[in-house]
Every structure is written in C-alpha cells, then in structure tokens.
Amino acid sequence: MGYSVIECSQKKIRLCEMHALRLSSNKNNYERLHLIYEKVRELIALYKPHEFAIEAPFFGKNVQSMLKLGRAQGVAIAAAMHSNLPITEYSPRKVKQAVTGNGNASKEQVWKMLQQMLSIEELPQYFDATDALAVAVCHFYQYSSPIPQVAGFKGWEDFIKKNPDRIK
C-alpha cells in the first residue's frame, strides 16, 4: 500500500512523506488489514491532514485480488473516517489525467511528471508510493482549480450561462 502526505499552501505543493507499506505474506489477512489501519491512523496523528484522498478500486480479472484490494481500501477509509476527515476517491484514469494530461499514461510517465513538478531527486522503491503521491496531487488540483467545482457546473461557460447577473 502506497501512501503520501503533501502540504499545500496557496498554489504550492510540498512533499512531506511518500512511502509504501510492505506487508509480510507471513501475516494473515486480518493482521495485514490491522497494520494498514494503524499506519493510516499514525499518519493522521503525525501530520493532522484536513482531507483524505484515495484511488478508487479498478476492475480487474482476478476476483480474489479485487476483494483484498477493496478490503484494504475500506480499512484505510475507515481510519480516515475515525478522524472525521472528508474522503474523496479518484479513478486511476482521473489521477493520470490530472498529473500528466493523459488518462492512459504509464506509471513511469506519472512518476517523471511528479519528479519535475515537485523537484524530487530520489527514485522511490515502489510505484505504489508514487501512485499515492499522484492521488494527492490530483486532489490538490481538483480543489485549487479556477474552474467552479460546484455541483451543476461543467466549467466556466456553463457557470456564466447559468449566472448572467454575475458578469459585468
């Protein structure tokens, strides 16, 4: 499981932490889920985030893998809910689109873009960590965009059309 914490001030992003939690195959599934829950709670206690973003499950062919992934994501979400954090999910395509401009970008392309954007020198050991950073950056872009994100608007054109009295 990859995780990342960023600090956002105005239009700037600063990487606080980016790692992957490697879970031993010697532990049973419930012990692994407990470790995920504890790690998320530890990160929340340490950094005191205002929001929690996670990659939405994608649909694969292996049902057992999907079930394990869904449980892991559920435990991470439960840890965030325990701290009353607002939770947002993003599809893998949305994350790639936000970071690279291409919803079909490879993990390597996403990492290279993150490296340039955040001036990161070291190569992470696992792409799970960079995936988590990409989700955090996508979330930042989603909420710092000048395009109205209020439900019911599809962009500036739609906003103007529905609010002609606000234009001078």
Short mmCIF file of N, CA and C in Angstrom, two decimals:
data_model
loop_
_atom_site.label_atom_id
_atom_site.label_comp_id
_atom_site.label_asym_id
_atom_site.label_seq_id
_atom_site.Cartn_x
_atom_site.Cartn_y
_atom_site.Cartn_z
N MET A 1 0.85 -1.18 0.00
CA MET A 1 0.00 0.00 0.00
C MET A 1 0.89 1.23 0.00
N GLY A 2 0.70 2.08 -0.98
CA GLY A 2 1.44 3.33 -1.03
C GLY A 2 0.71 4.41 -0.27
N TYR A 3 1.47 5.35 0.26
CA TYR A 3 0.86 6.49 0.93
C TYR A 3 1.75 7.71 0.73
N SER A 4 1.10 8.85 0.79
CA SER A 4 1.80 10.11 0.58
C SER A 4 1.08 11.20 1.35
N VAL A 5 1.86 12.14 1.86
CA VAL A 5 1.30 13.31 2.54
C VAL A 5 1.95 14.52 1.89
N ILE A 6 1.09 15.47 1.48
CA ILE A 6 1.60 16.71 0.93
C ILE A 6 1.07 17.88 1.74
N GLU A 7 1.81 18.97 1.71
CA GLU A 7 1.37 20.22 2.33
C GLU A 7 1.10 21.20 1.21
N CYS A 8 -0.05 21.83 1.27
CA CYS A 8 -0.44 22.76 0.21
C CYS A 8 -0.62 24.15 0.81
N SER A 9 0.04 25.11 0.21
CA SER A 9 -0.16 26.50 0.63
C SER A 9 -0.26 27.34 -0.63
N GLN A 10 -1.37 28.01 -0.77
CA GLN A 10 -1.70 28.78 -1.97
C GLN A 10 -1.62 27.85 -3.17
N LYS A 11 -0.71 28.07 -4.07
CA LYS A 11 -0.62 27.24 -5.28
C LYS A 11 0.61 26.32 -5.26
N LYS A 12 1.20 26.14 -4.09
CA LYS A 12 2.43 25.34 -3.98
C LYS A 12 2.16 24.03 -3.25
N ILE A 13 2.86 22.99 -3.69
CA ILE A 13 2.78 21.67 -3.07
C ILE A 13 4.15 21.32 -2.52
N ARG A 14 4.18 20.84 -1.29
CA ARG A 14 5.43 20.37 -0.69
C ARG A 14 5.23 18.93 -0.24
N LEU A 15 6.12 18.07 -0.66
CA LEU A 15 6.05 16.66 -0.28
C LEU A 15 6.53 16.51 1.16
N CYS A 16 5.69 15.96 2.01
CA CYS A 16 6.07 15.70 3.41
C CYS A 16 6.57 14.28 3.58
N GLU A 17 5.85 13.33 2.97
CA GLU A 17 6.24 11.93 3.10
C GLU A 17 5.64 11.13 1.96
N MET A 18 6.40 10.13 1.48
CA MET A 18 5.94 9.24 0.43
C MET A 18 6.64 7.90 0.63
N HIS A 19 5.87 6.88 0.88
CA HIS A 19 6.43 5.53 1.09
C HIS A 19 5.40 4.49 0.70
N ALA A 20 5.81 3.24 0.82
CA ALA A 20 4.89 2.12 0.63
C ALA A 20 4.99 1.22 1.85
N LEU A 21 3.84 0.82 2.33
CA LEU A 21 3.78 -0.11 3.45
C LEU A 21 3.84 -1.50 2.85
N ARG A 22 4.91 -2.20 3.12
CA ARG A 22 5.08 -3.56 2.59
C ARG A 22 4.59 -4.52 3.66
N LEU A 23 3.65 -5.36 3.30
CA LEU A 23 3.02 -6.27 4.25
C LEU A 23 3.53 -7.68 4.03
N SER A 24 4.00 -8.29 5.09
CA SER A 24 4.58 -9.62 5.03
C SER A 24 3.53 -10.67 4.66
N SER A 25 3.91 -11.56 3.78
CA SER A 25 2.99 -12.65 3.42
C SER A 25 2.89 -13.67 4.54
N ASN A 26 3.75 -13.53 5.56
CA ASN A 26 3.69 -14.43 6.72
C ASN A 26 2.53 -14.08 7.65
N LYS A 27 2.00 -12.88 7.52
CA LYS A 27 0.88 -12.46 8.37
C LYS A 27 -0.44 -12.82 7.69
N ASN A 28 -1.45 -13.11 8.48
CA ASN A 28 -2.74 -13.42 7.87
C ASN A 28 -3.40 -12.12 7.39
N ASN A 29 -4.45 -12.25 6.61
CA ASN A 29 -5.09 -11.08 6.00
C ASN A 29 -5.58 -10.08 7.03
N TYR A 30 -6.09 -10.54 8.15
CA TYR A 30 -6.63 -9.64 9.17
C TYR A 30 -5.52 -8.85 9.87
N GLU A 31 -4.39 -9.49 10.06
CA GLU A 31 -3.23 -8.78 10.64
C GLU A 31 -2.75 -7.69 9.67
N ARG A 32 -2.76 -7.99 8.39
CA ARG A 32 -2.35 -7.00 7.38
C ARG A 32 -3.31 -5.82 7.37
N LEU A 33 -4.61 -6.10 7.44
CA LEU A 33 -5.60 -5.03 7.48
C LEU A 33 -5.42 -4.16 8.72
N HIS A 34 -5.11 -4.80 9.83
CA HIS A 34 -4.86 -4.05 11.07
C HIS A 34 -3.64 -3.14 10.91
N LEU A 35 -2.60 -3.63 10.26
CA LEU A 35 -1.39 -2.82 10.03
C LEU A 35 -1.71 -1.61 9.15
N ILE A 36 -2.54 -1.79 8.15
CA ILE A 36 -2.94 -0.68 7.28
C ILE A 36 -3.70 0.36 8.10
N TYR A 37 -4.66 -0.11 8.88
CA TYR A 37 -5.45 0.80 9.72
C TYR A 37 -4.54 1.59 10.66
N GLU A 38 -3.63 0.92 11.32
CA GLU A 38 -2.73 1.57 12.27
C GLU A 38 -1.80 2.56 11.57
N LYS A 39 -1.32 2.23 10.38
CA LYS A 39 -0.44 3.13 9.65
C LYS A 39 -1.18 4.41 9.25
N VAL A 40 -2.39 4.27 8.77
CA VAL A 40 -3.17 5.45 8.38
C VAL A 40 -3.46 6.30 9.61
N ARG A 41 -3.83 5.68 10.72
CA ARG A 41 -4.09 6.43 11.95
C ARG A 41 -2.82 7.15 12.43
N GLU A 42 -1.68 6.48 12.32
CA GLU A 42 -0.39 7.08 12.71
C GLU A 42 -0.07 8.31 11.85
N LEU A 43 -0.27 8.20 10.54
CA LEU A 43 -0.03 9.33 9.64
C LEU A 43 -0.96 10.50 9.95
N ILE A 44 -2.21 10.19 10.24
CA ILE A 44 -3.18 11.24 10.57
C ILE A 44 -2.77 11.94 11.86
N ALA A 45 -2.35 11.17 12.85
CA ALA A 45 -1.92 11.76 14.13
C ALA A 45 -0.67 12.62 13.95
N LEU A 46 0.24 12.18 13.11
CA LEU A 46 1.50 12.89 12.90
C LEU A 46 1.32 14.17 12.09
N TYR A 47 0.60 14.10 10.98
CA TYR A 47 0.51 15.24 10.06
C TYR A 47 -0.76 16.08 10.21
N LYS A 48 -1.78 15.54 10.85
CA LYS A 48 -3.05 16.25 11.05
C LYS A 48 -3.61 16.82 9.74
N PRO A 49 -3.85 15.96 8.77
CA PRO A 49 -4.35 16.44 7.48
C PRO A 49 -5.78 16.96 7.59
N HIS A 50 -6.17 17.74 6.61
CA HIS A 50 -7.52 18.29 6.56
C HIS A 50 -8.43 17.43 5.69
N GLU A 51 -7.83 16.63 4.80
CA GLU A 51 -8.60 15.83 3.85
C GLU A 51 -7.88 14.52 3.57
N PHE A 52 -8.63 13.56 3.01
CA PHE A 52 -8.10 12.24 2.71
C PHE A 52 -8.55 11.88 1.29
N ALA A 53 -7.60 11.58 0.42
CA ALA A 53 -7.92 11.17 -0.95
C ALA A 53 -7.35 9.78 -1.18
N ILE A 54 -8.09 8.97 -1.93
CA ILE A 54 -7.68 7.60 -2.18
C ILE A 54 -8.06 7.23 -3.61
N GLU A 55 -7.30 6.32 -4.18
CA GLU A 55 -7.62 5.85 -5.52
C GLU A 55 -8.79 4.88 -5.43
N ALA A 56 -9.79 5.09 -6.27
CA ALA A 56 -10.96 4.20 -6.30
C ALA A 56 -10.53 2.84 -6.85
N PRO A 57 -11.22 1.80 -6.43
CA PRO A 57 -10.87 0.47 -6.94
C PRO A 57 -11.07 0.42 -8.45
N PHE A 58 -10.19 -0.29 -9.11
CA PHE A 58 -10.36 -0.52 -10.54
C PHE A 58 -10.78 -1.97 -10.71
N PHE A 59 -11.37 -2.29 -11.83
CA PHE A 59 -11.89 -3.63 -12.02
C PHE A 59 -10.89 -4.48 -12.77
N GLY A 60 -10.47 -5.55 -12.14
CA GLY A 60 -9.52 -6.48 -12.74
C GLY A 60 -10.20 -7.81 -12.98
N LYS A 61 -9.44 -8.74 -13.48
CA LYS A 61 -10.00 -10.05 -13.79
C LYS A 61 -9.92 -11.00 -12.61
N ASN A 62 -8.99 -10.75 -11.68
CA ASN A 62 -8.81 -11.66 -10.56
C ASN A 62 -9.70 -11.21 -9.39
N VAL A 63 -10.74 -11.96 -9.16
CA VAL A 63 -11.73 -11.61 -8.14
C VAL A 63 -11.10 -11.58 -6.74
N GLN A 64 -10.24 -12.53 -6.43
CA GLN A 64 -9.60 -12.57 -5.11
C GLN A 64 -8.74 -11.33 -4.86
N SER A 65 -8.01 -10.91 -5.87
CA SER A 65 -7.19 -9.70 -5.74
C SER A 65 -8.07 -8.47 -5.54
N MET A 66 -9.17 -8.40 -6.26
CA MET A 66 -10.10 -7.28 -6.12
C MET A 66 -10.70 -7.24 -4.72
N LEU A 67 -11.03 -8.40 -4.18
CA LEU A 67 -11.60 -8.47 -2.83
C LEU A 67 -10.58 -7.98 -1.80
N LYS A 68 -9.34 -8.41 -1.93
CA LYS A 68 -8.29 -7.97 -0.99
C LYS A 68 -8.04 -6.48 -1.09
N LEU A 69 -8.01 -5.96 -2.33
CA LEU A 69 -7.80 -4.53 -2.53
C LEU A 69 -8.95 -3.73 -1.94
N GLY A 70 -10.17 -4.18 -2.16
CA GLY A 70 -11.34 -3.50 -1.61
C GLY A 70 -11.32 -3.46 -0.09
N ARG A 71 -10.92 -4.55 0.52
CA ARG A 71 -10.83 -4.58 1.98
C ARG A 71 -9.76 -3.62 2.49
N ALA A 72 -8.62 -3.61 1.83
CA ALA A 72 -7.53 -2.71 2.24
C ALA A 72 -7.96 -1.26 2.11
N GLN A 73 -8.61 -0.92 1.01
CA GLN A 73 -9.09 0.45 0.83
C GLN A 73 -10.15 0.79 1.86
N GLY A 74 -11.02 -0.15 2.16
CA GLY A 74 -12.06 0.07 3.16
C GLY A 74 -11.48 0.35 4.54
N VAL A 75 -10.44 -0.36 4.90
CA VAL A 75 -9.79 -0.16 6.19
C VAL A 75 -9.13 1.23 6.24
N ALA A 76 -8.47 1.62 5.16
CA ALA A 76 -7.84 2.94 5.11
C ALA A 76 -8.90 4.04 5.21
N ILE A 77 -10.00 3.86 4.52
CA ILE A 77 -11.09 4.83 4.58
C ILE A 77 -11.69 4.88 5.98
N ALA A 78 -11.85 3.73 6.62
CA ALA A 78 -12.38 3.70 7.99
C ALA A 78 -11.48 4.46 8.95
N ALA A 79 -10.16 4.34 8.77
CA ALA A 79 -9.21 5.07 9.62
C ALA A 79 -9.38 6.58 9.43
N ALA A 80 -9.59 7.00 8.19
CA ALA A 80 -9.80 8.43 7.92
C ALA A 80 -11.14 8.89 8.50
N MET A 81 -12.15 8.06 8.37
CA MET A 81 -13.47 8.40 8.92
C MET A 81 -13.41 8.52 10.45
N HIS A 82 -12.58 7.70 11.07
CA HIS A 82 -12.42 7.76 12.52
C HIS A 82 -11.97 9.15 12.97
N SER A 83 -11.24 9.84 12.11
CA SER A 83 -10.75 11.20 12.41
C SER A 83 -11.63 12.27 11.77
N ASN A 84 -12.78 11.88 11.27
CA ASN A 84 -13.74 12.82 10.66
C ASN A 84 -13.16 13.59 9.48
N LEU A 85 -12.29 12.96 8.73
CA LEU A 85 -11.72 13.61 7.54
C LEU A 85 -12.65 13.45 6.36
N PRO A 86 -12.83 14.50 5.56
CA PRO A 86 -13.58 14.33 4.32
C PRO A 86 -12.79 13.42 3.38
N ILE A 87 -13.48 12.50 2.74
CA ILE A 87 -12.83 11.50 1.89
C ILE A 87 -13.26 11.69 0.45
N THR A 88 -12.28 11.65 -0.46
CA THR A 88 -12.56 11.75 -1.88
C THR A 88 -11.85 10.61 -2.59
N GLU A 89 -12.56 9.97 -3.51
CA GLU A 89 -11.97 8.89 -4.31
C GLU A 89 -11.78 9.38 -5.74
N TYR A 90 -10.68 8.95 -6.36
CA TYR A 90 -10.40 9.28 -7.75
C TYR A 90 -10.09 8.01 -8.53
N SER A 91 -10.60 7.93 -9.72
CA SER A 91 -10.29 6.78 -10.57
C SER A 91 -8.84 6.88 -11.03
N PRO A 92 -8.22 5.75 -11.32
CA PRO A 92 -6.84 5.79 -11.82
C PRO A 92 -6.71 6.67 -13.07
N ARG A 93 -7.68 6.63 -13.95
CA ARG A 93 -7.65 7.45 -15.17
C ARG A 93 -7.68 8.94 -14.84
N LYS A 94 -8.53 9.32 -13.87
CA LYS A 94 -8.64 10.73 -13.46
C LYS A 94 -7.31 11.22 -12.87
N VAL A 95 -6.66 10.37 -12.07
CA VAL A 95 -5.38 10.72 -11.46
C VAL A 95 -4.33 10.95 -12.53
N LYS A 96 -4.23 10.01 -13.46
CA LYS A 96 -3.24 10.13 -14.55
C LYS A 96 -3.51 11.37 -15.40
N GLN A 97 -4.78 11.62 -15.68
CA GLN A 97 -5.17 12.80 -16.47
C GLN A 97 -4.76 14.09 -15.76
N ALA A 98 -4.99 14.14 -14.45
CA ALA A 98 -4.68 15.35 -13.69
C ALA A 98 -3.18 15.62 -13.63
N VAL A 99 -2.40 14.56 -13.52
CA VAL A 99 -0.94 14.72 -13.35
C VAL A 99 -0.22 14.88 -14.67
N THR A 100 -0.60 14.10 -15.68
CA THR A 100 0.15 14.11 -16.94
C THR A 100 -0.61 14.72 -18.12
N GLY A 101 -1.92 14.84 -17.98
CA GLY A 101 -2.72 15.29 -19.11
C GLY A 101 -3.16 14.15 -20.00
N ASN A 102 -2.78 12.91 -19.62
CA ASN A 102 -3.11 11.72 -20.40
C ASN A 102 -3.65 10.66 -19.45
N GLY A 103 -4.92 10.32 -19.58
CA GLY A 103 -5.54 9.33 -18.70
C GLY A 103 -5.03 7.92 -18.90
N ASN A 104 -4.24 7.70 -19.94
CA ASN A 104 -3.68 6.37 -20.20
C ASN A 104 -2.17 6.34 -19.95
N ALA A 105 -1.65 7.32 -19.24
CA ALA A 105 -0.20 7.40 -19.00
C ALA A 105 0.28 6.18 -18.21
N SER A 106 1.53 5.83 -18.42
CA SER A 106 2.13 4.72 -17.67
C SER A 106 2.56 5.21 -16.29
N LYS A 107 2.84 4.27 -15.40
CA LYS A 107 3.32 4.63 -14.06
C LYS A 107 4.63 5.42 -14.16
N GLU A 108 5.46 5.05 -15.11
CA GLU A 108 6.73 5.75 -15.30
C GLU A 108 6.51 7.20 -15.73
N GLN A 109 5.55 7.42 -16.64
CA GLN A 109 5.25 8.77 -17.09
C GLN A 109 4.70 9.63 -15.95
N VAL A 110 3.83 9.03 -15.13
CA VAL A 110 3.28 9.75 -13.98
C VAL A 110 4.41 10.13 -13.04
N TRP A 111 5.31 9.17 -12.76
CA TRP A 111 6.42 9.44 -11.85
C TRP A 111 7.32 10.55 -12.39
N LYS A 112 7.64 10.52 -13.67
CA LYS A 112 8.51 11.56 -14.25
C LYS A 112 7.88 12.94 -14.11
N MET A 113 6.58 13.03 -14.33
CA MET A 113 5.89 14.31 -14.20
C MET A 113 5.92 14.78 -12.74
N LEU A 114 5.66 13.87 -11.80
CA LEU A 114 5.70 14.23 -10.38
C LEU A 114 7.10 14.68 -9.98
N GLN A 115 8.11 14.01 -10.50
CA GLN A 115 9.50 14.36 -10.23
C GLN A 115 9.79 15.80 -10.65
N GLN A 116 9.33 16.15 -11.84
CA GLN A 116 9.55 17.51 -12.36
C GLN A 116 8.75 18.54 -11.57
N MET A 117 7.50 18.23 -11.30
CA MET A 117 6.62 19.18 -10.62
C MET A 117 7.10 19.50 -9.21
N LEU A 118 7.57 18.47 -8.50
CA LEU A 118 7.91 18.63 -7.09
C LEU A 118 9.42 18.63 -6.82
N SER A 119 10.20 18.62 -7.89
CA SER A 119 11.66 18.62 -7.78
C SER A 119 12.16 17.52 -6.84
N ILE A 120 11.73 16.31 -7.13
CA ILE A 120 12.12 15.15 -6.32
C ILE A 120 13.31 14.49 -6.98
N GLU A 121 14.35 14.29 -6.20
CA GLU A 121 15.58 13.69 -6.74
C GLU A 121 15.55 12.16 -6.68
N GLU A 122 15.25 11.63 -5.48
CA GLU A 122 15.40 10.18 -5.27
C GLU A 122 14.28 9.40 -5.95
N LEU A 123 14.64 8.24 -6.46
CA LEU A 123 13.68 7.35 -7.08
C LEU A 123 13.05 6.50 -5.98
N PRO A 124 11.73 6.46 -5.90
CA PRO A 124 11.11 5.64 -4.85
C PRO A 124 11.31 4.15 -5.14
N GLN A 125 11.24 3.37 -4.09
CA GLN A 125 11.47 1.94 -4.24
C GLN A 125 10.29 1.25 -4.91
N TYR A 126 9.07 1.77 -4.69
CA TYR A 126 7.86 1.14 -5.21
C TYR A 126 6.96 2.17 -5.89
N PHE A 127 6.34 1.77 -7.00
CA PHE A 127 5.40 2.66 -7.68
C PHE A 127 4.12 2.86 -6.86
N ASP A 128 3.85 1.99 -5.88
CA ASP A 128 2.69 2.21 -5.01
C ASP A 128 2.80 3.57 -4.33
N ALA A 129 4.00 3.95 -3.95
CA ALA A 129 4.22 5.24 -3.28
C ALA A 129 3.97 6.39 -4.25
N THR A 130 4.45 6.27 -5.47
CA THR A 130 4.24 7.36 -6.44
C THR A 130 2.77 7.44 -6.86
N ASP A 131 2.09 6.30 -6.89
CA ASP A 131 0.65 6.32 -7.18
C ASP A 131 -0.08 7.13 -6.11
N ALA A 132 0.31 6.94 -4.86
CA ALA A 132 -0.32 7.67 -3.75
C ALA A 132 -0.03 9.17 -3.86
N LEU A 133 1.18 9.51 -4.23
CA LEU A 133 1.52 10.92 -4.42
C LEU A 133 0.70 11.52 -5.56
N ALA A 134 0.52 10.75 -6.62
CA ALA A 134 -0.27 11.23 -7.75
C ALA A 134 -1.72 11.49 -7.33
N VAL A 135 -2.27 10.65 -6.47
CA VAL A 135 -3.64 10.86 -5.98
C VAL A 135 -3.70 12.15 -5.17
N ALA A 136 -2.71 12.39 -4.33
CA ALA A 136 -2.68 13.61 -3.51
C ALA A 136 -2.59 14.86 -4.40
N VAL A 137 -1.74 14.80 -5.42
CA VAL A 137 -1.59 15.94 -6.34
C VAL A 137 -2.87 16.15 -7.13
N CYS A 138 -3.50 15.07 -7.58
CA CYS A 138 -4.78 15.17 -8.29
C CYS A 138 -5.81 15.85 -7.39
N HIS A 139 -5.86 15.48 -6.14
CA HIS A 139 -6.82 16.08 -5.20
C HIS A 139 -6.54 17.57 -5.03
N PHE A 140 -5.27 17.92 -4.93
CA PHE A 140 -4.91 19.34 -4.82
C PHE A 140 -5.40 20.10 -6.05
N TYR A 141 -5.13 19.56 -7.24
CA TYR A 141 -5.56 20.23 -8.47
C TYR A 141 -7.08 20.34 -8.55
N GLN A 142 -7.77 19.32 -8.11
CA GLN A 142 -9.22 19.31 -8.15
C GLN A 142 -9.80 20.47 -7.36
N TYR A 143 -9.21 20.77 -6.22
CA TYR A 143 -9.75 21.80 -5.34
C TYR A 143 -9.08 23.15 -5.46
N SER A 144 -8.00 23.24 -6.24
CA SER A 144 -7.37 24.54 -6.43
C SER A 144 -7.63 25.07 -7.83
N SER A 145 -8.43 24.35 -8.61
CA SER A 145 -8.73 24.75 -9.98
C SER A 145 -9.57 26.02 -9.99
N PRO A 146 -9.29 26.93 -10.91
CA PRO A 146 -10.12 28.13 -11.01
C PRO A 146 -11.50 27.84 -11.61
N ILE A 147 -11.69 26.66 -12.18
CA ILE A 147 -12.98 26.29 -12.75
C ILE A 147 -13.91 25.92 -11.61
N PRO A 148 -15.10 26.46 -11.57
CA PRO A 148 -16.02 26.16 -10.49
C PRO A 148 -16.26 24.66 -10.35
N GLN A 149 -16.11 24.13 -9.14
CA GLN A 149 -16.30 22.71 -8.89
C GLN A 149 -17.64 22.43 -8.22
N VAL A 150 -18.49 23.42 -8.19
CA VAL A 150 -19.79 23.27 -7.55
C VAL A 150 -20.65 22.37 -8.40
N ALA A 151 -21.40 21.51 -7.75
CA ALA A 151 -22.28 20.61 -8.49
C ALA A 151 -23.20 21.41 -9.40
N GLY A 152 -23.37 20.93 -10.61
CA GLY A 152 -24.25 21.61 -11.55
C GLY A 152 -23.52 22.46 -12.58
N PHE A 153 -22.20 22.63 -12.46
CA PHE A 153 -21.44 23.42 -13.43
C PHE A 153 -20.43 22.52 -14.12
N LYS A 154 -20.35 22.68 -15.45
CA LYS A 154 -19.42 21.86 -16.22
C LYS A 154 -18.18 22.64 -16.62
N GLY A 155 -18.04 23.86 -16.15
CA GLY A 155 -16.90 24.71 -16.49
C GLY A 155 -17.33 26.16 -16.50
N TRP A 156 -16.42 27.03 -16.92
CA TRP A 156 -16.71 28.46 -16.92
C TRP A 156 -17.88 28.82 -17.81
N GLU A 157 -17.95 28.22 -19.01
CA GLU A 157 -19.04 28.53 -19.92
C GLU A 157 -20.40 28.26 -19.29
N ASP A 158 -20.51 27.10 -18.67
CA ASP A 158 -21.75 26.71 -18.02
C ASP A 158 -22.07 27.63 -16.84
N PHE A 159 -21.04 27.98 -16.07
CA PHE A 159 -21.22 28.88 -14.93
C PHE A 159 -21.76 30.24 -15.39
N ILE A 160 -21.17 30.79 -16.45
CA ILE A 160 -21.58 32.10 -16.97
C ILE A 160 -23.01 32.03 -17.51
N LYS A 161 -23.30 30.95 -18.24
CA LYS A 161 -24.64 30.80 -18.81
C LYS A 161 -25.70 30.75 -17.70
N LYS A 162 -25.39 30.10 -16.59
CA LYS A 162 -26.35 29.95 -15.50
C LYS A 162 -26.34 31.12 -14.52
N ASN A 163 -25.36 32.03 -14.66
CA ASN A 163 -25.24 33.17 -13.77
C ASN A 163 -24.98 34.47 -14.54
N PRO A 164 -25.83 34.85 -15.48
CA PRO A 164 -25.56 36.05 -16.28
C PRO A 164 -25.51 37.33 -15.45
N ASP A 165 -26.20 37.35 -14.32
CA ASP A 165 -26.21 38.53 -13.46
C ASP A 165 -24.88 38.77 -12.75
N ARG A 166 -23.99 37.79 -12.76
CA ARG A 166 -22.71 37.93 -12.08
C ARG A 166 -21.61 38.44 -13.01
N ILE A 167 -21.96 38.67 -14.26
CA ILE A 167 -21.00 39.16 -15.25
C ILE A 167 -21.24 40.66 -15.49
N LYS A 168 -20.17 41.44 -15.46
CA LYS A 168 -20.29 42.89 -15.67
C LYS A 168 -19.59 43.27 -16.94
#
